[in-house]
C-alpha positions as semicolon CSV with decimal commas, in nm:
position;residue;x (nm);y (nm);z (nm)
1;X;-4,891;-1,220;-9,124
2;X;-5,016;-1,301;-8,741
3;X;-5,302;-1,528;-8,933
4;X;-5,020;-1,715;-9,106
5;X;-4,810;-1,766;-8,818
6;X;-5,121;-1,910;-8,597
7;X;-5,202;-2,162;-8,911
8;X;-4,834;-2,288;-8,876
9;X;-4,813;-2,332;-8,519
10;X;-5,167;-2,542;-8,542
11;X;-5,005;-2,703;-8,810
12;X;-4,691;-2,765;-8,623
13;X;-4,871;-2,867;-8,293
14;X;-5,048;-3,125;-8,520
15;X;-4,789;-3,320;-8,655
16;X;-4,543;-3,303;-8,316
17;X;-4,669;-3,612;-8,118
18;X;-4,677;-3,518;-7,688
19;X;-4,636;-3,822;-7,508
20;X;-4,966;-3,829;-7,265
21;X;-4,954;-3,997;-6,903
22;X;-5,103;-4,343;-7,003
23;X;-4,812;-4,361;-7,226
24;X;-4,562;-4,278;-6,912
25;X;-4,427;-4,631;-6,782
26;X;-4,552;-4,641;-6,413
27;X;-4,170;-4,760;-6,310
28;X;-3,890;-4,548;-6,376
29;X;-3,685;-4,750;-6,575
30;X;-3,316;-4,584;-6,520
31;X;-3,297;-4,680;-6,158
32;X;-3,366;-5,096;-6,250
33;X;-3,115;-5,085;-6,528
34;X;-2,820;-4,895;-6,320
35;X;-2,860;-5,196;-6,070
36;X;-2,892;-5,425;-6,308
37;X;-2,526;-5,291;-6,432
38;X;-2,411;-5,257;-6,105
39;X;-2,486;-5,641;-6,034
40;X;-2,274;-5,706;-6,369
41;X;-1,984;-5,560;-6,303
42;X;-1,960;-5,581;-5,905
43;X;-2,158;-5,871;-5,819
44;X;-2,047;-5,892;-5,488
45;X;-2,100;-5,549;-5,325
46;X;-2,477;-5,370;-5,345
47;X;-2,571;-5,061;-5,561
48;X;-2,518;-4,704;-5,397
49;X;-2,835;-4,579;-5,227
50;X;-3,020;-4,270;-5,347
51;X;-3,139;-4,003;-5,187
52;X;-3,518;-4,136;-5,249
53;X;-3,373;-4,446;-5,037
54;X;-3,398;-4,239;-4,685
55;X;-3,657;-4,064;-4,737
56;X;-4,041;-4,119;-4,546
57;X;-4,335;-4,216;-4,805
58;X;-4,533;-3,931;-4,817
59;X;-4,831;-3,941;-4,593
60;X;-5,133;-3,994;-4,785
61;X;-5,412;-3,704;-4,859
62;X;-5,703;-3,732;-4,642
63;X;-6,012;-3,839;-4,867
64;X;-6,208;-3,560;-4,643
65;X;-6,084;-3,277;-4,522
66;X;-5,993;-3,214;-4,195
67;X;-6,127;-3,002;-3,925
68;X;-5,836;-2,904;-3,782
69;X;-5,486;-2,786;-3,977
70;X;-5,173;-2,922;-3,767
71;X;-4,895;-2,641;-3,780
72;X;-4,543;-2,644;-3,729
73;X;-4,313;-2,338;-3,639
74;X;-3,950;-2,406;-3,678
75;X;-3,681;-2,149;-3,592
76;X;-3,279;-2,220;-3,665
77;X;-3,236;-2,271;-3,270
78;X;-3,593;-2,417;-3,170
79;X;-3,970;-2,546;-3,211
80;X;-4,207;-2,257;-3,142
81;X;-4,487;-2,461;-3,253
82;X;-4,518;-2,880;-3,303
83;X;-4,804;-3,029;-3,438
84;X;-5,020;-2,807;-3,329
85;X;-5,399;-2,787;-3,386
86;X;-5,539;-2,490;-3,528
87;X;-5,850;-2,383;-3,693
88;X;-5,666;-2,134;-3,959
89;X;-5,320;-1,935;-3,973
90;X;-5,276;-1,624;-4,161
91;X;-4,865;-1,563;-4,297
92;X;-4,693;-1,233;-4,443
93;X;-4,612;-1,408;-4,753
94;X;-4,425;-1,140;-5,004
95;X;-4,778;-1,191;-5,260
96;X;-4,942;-1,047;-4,963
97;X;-5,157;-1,197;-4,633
98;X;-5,214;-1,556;-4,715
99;X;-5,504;-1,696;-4,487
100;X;-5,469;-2,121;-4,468
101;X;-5,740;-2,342;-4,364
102;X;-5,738;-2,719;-4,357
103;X;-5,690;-2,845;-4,685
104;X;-5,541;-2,601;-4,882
105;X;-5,382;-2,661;-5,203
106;X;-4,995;-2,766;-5,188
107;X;-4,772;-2,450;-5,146
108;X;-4,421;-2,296;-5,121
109;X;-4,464;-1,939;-5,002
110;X;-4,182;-1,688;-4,887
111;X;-4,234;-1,460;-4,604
112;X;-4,163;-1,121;-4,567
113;X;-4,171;-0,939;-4,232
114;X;-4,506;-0,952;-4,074
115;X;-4,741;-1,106;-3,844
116;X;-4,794;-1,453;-3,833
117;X;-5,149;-1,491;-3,661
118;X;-5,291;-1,870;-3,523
119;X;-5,621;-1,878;-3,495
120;X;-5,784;-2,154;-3,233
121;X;-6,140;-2,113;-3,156
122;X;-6,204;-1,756;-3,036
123;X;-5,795;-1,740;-2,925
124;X;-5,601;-1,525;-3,201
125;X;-5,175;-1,580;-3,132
126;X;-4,980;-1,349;-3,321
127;X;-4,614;-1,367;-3,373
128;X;-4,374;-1,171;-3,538
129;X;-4,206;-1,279;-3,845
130;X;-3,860;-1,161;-3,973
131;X;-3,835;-1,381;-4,360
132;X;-3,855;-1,675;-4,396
133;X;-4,087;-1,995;-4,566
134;X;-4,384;-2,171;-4,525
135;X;-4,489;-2,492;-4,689
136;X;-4,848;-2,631;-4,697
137;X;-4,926;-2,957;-4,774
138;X;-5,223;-3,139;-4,897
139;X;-5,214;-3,342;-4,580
140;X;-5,373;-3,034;-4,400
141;X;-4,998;-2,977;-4,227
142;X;-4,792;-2,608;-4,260
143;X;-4,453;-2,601;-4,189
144;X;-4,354;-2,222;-4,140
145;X;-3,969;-2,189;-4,137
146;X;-3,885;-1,862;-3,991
147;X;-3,503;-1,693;-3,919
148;X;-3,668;-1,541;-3,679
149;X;-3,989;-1,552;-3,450
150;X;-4,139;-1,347;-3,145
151;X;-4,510;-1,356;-2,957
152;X;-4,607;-0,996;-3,052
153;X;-4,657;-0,920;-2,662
154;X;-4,338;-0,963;-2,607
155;X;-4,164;-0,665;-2,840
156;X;-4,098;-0,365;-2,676
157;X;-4,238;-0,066;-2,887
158;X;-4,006;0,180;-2,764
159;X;-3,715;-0,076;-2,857
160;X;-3,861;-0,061;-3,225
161;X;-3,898;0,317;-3,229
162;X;-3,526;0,373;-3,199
163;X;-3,430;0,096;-3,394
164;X;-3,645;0,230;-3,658
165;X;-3,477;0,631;-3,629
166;X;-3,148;0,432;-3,597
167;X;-3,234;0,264;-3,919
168;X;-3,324;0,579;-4,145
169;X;-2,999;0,784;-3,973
170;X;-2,823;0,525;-4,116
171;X;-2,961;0,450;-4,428
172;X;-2,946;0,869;-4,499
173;X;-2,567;0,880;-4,444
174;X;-2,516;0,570;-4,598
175;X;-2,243;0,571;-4,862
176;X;-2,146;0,195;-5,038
177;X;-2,389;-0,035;-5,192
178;X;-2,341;-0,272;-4,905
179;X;-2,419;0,019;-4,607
180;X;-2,719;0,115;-4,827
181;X;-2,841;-0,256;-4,838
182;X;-2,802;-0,298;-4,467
183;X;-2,955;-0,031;-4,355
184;X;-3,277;-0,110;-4,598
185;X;-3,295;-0,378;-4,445
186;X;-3,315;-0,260;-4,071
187;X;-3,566;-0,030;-4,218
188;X;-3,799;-0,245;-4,404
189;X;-3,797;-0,491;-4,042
190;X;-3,848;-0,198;-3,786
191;X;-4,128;-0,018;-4,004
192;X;-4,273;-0,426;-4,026
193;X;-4,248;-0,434;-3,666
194;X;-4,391;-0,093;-3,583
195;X;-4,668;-0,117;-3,791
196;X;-4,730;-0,495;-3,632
197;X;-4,750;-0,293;-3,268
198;X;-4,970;0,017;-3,420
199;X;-5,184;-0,215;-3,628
């Protein structure tokens, strides 16, 4: 039975044609033909603009890679970090520690709460990380977007140590869905932040 099935699907894979990337036009055609409509019925007044219209051509990957990896680290209420030059960063991403370098592949990683450390030369800058998103791009650029971000020498551990018994007191005598969730929460970011200080 499996044998049949695999000579039907070779069969089937056969006879459908896939369209390759030579046989892709290079311009999108939909745009130039909405414009030419638009010039046909309202001669007089321009086609709407797109979204692709504002946007900044994408800066071109470097043909060698770079010895340096510029980083960014935005916050909703400032810039912790512009365009700064750094030999590797290391984020809490939820797959686990993910160390980039310069040129590293293209990615879209979400963070968890962690440590966020920037290394420079023999100088190792650690910040704390609540959630959050960081985007690498083949320019040798990261953008981390964080909801939250402190230098790790600025947390005070006995701060986290009652936040943390505050946290499981609450999450014990918790009693809706919504109480349980918020108190997980406070939990999973204090034990993040105590084990950042132990560790």
């Amino acid at each position: 039975m499996f044998r049949q099935s695999t000579i039907q699907f070779i069969r089937f894979t056969k006879s459908s044609a896939l369209s390759t990337a030579a046989e892709v036009p290079a311009i999108p055609t939909g745009v130039s033909k909405f414009e030419e409509q638009w010039k046909k019925l309202i001669p007089n007044m321009d086609p709407p603009k797109t979204p692709s219209s504002y946007m900044k051509p994408r800066p071109p990957t470097p043909s060698t890679i770079p010895s340096k990896l510029k980083v960014n680290l935005a916050l909703p209420y400032s810039s912790m970090l512009s365009s700064k030059e750094v030999d590797m960063i290391i984020v809490p991403a939820t797959t686990g520690q993910m160390g980039v370098l310069p040129g590293h592949v293209p990615t879209i990683a979400e963070l968890k709460p962690g440590i966020m450390s920037v290394h420079d030369g023999n100088d190792v800058t650690k910040y704390f990380i609540s959630t959050g998103f960081a985007m690498i791009h083949a320019n040798s650029h990261a953008d981390v977007v964080a909801i939250e971000a402190v230098p790790i020498d600025q947390i005070d551990p006995a701060a986290v140590q009652k936040g943390l018994a505050e946290f499981n007191q609450k999450l014990s005598s918790a009693s809706t869905d919504l109480e349980k969730a918020e108190a997980q929460i406070g939990v999973d970011v204090h034990s993040a932040l105590n084990a950042a200080l132990t560790g």
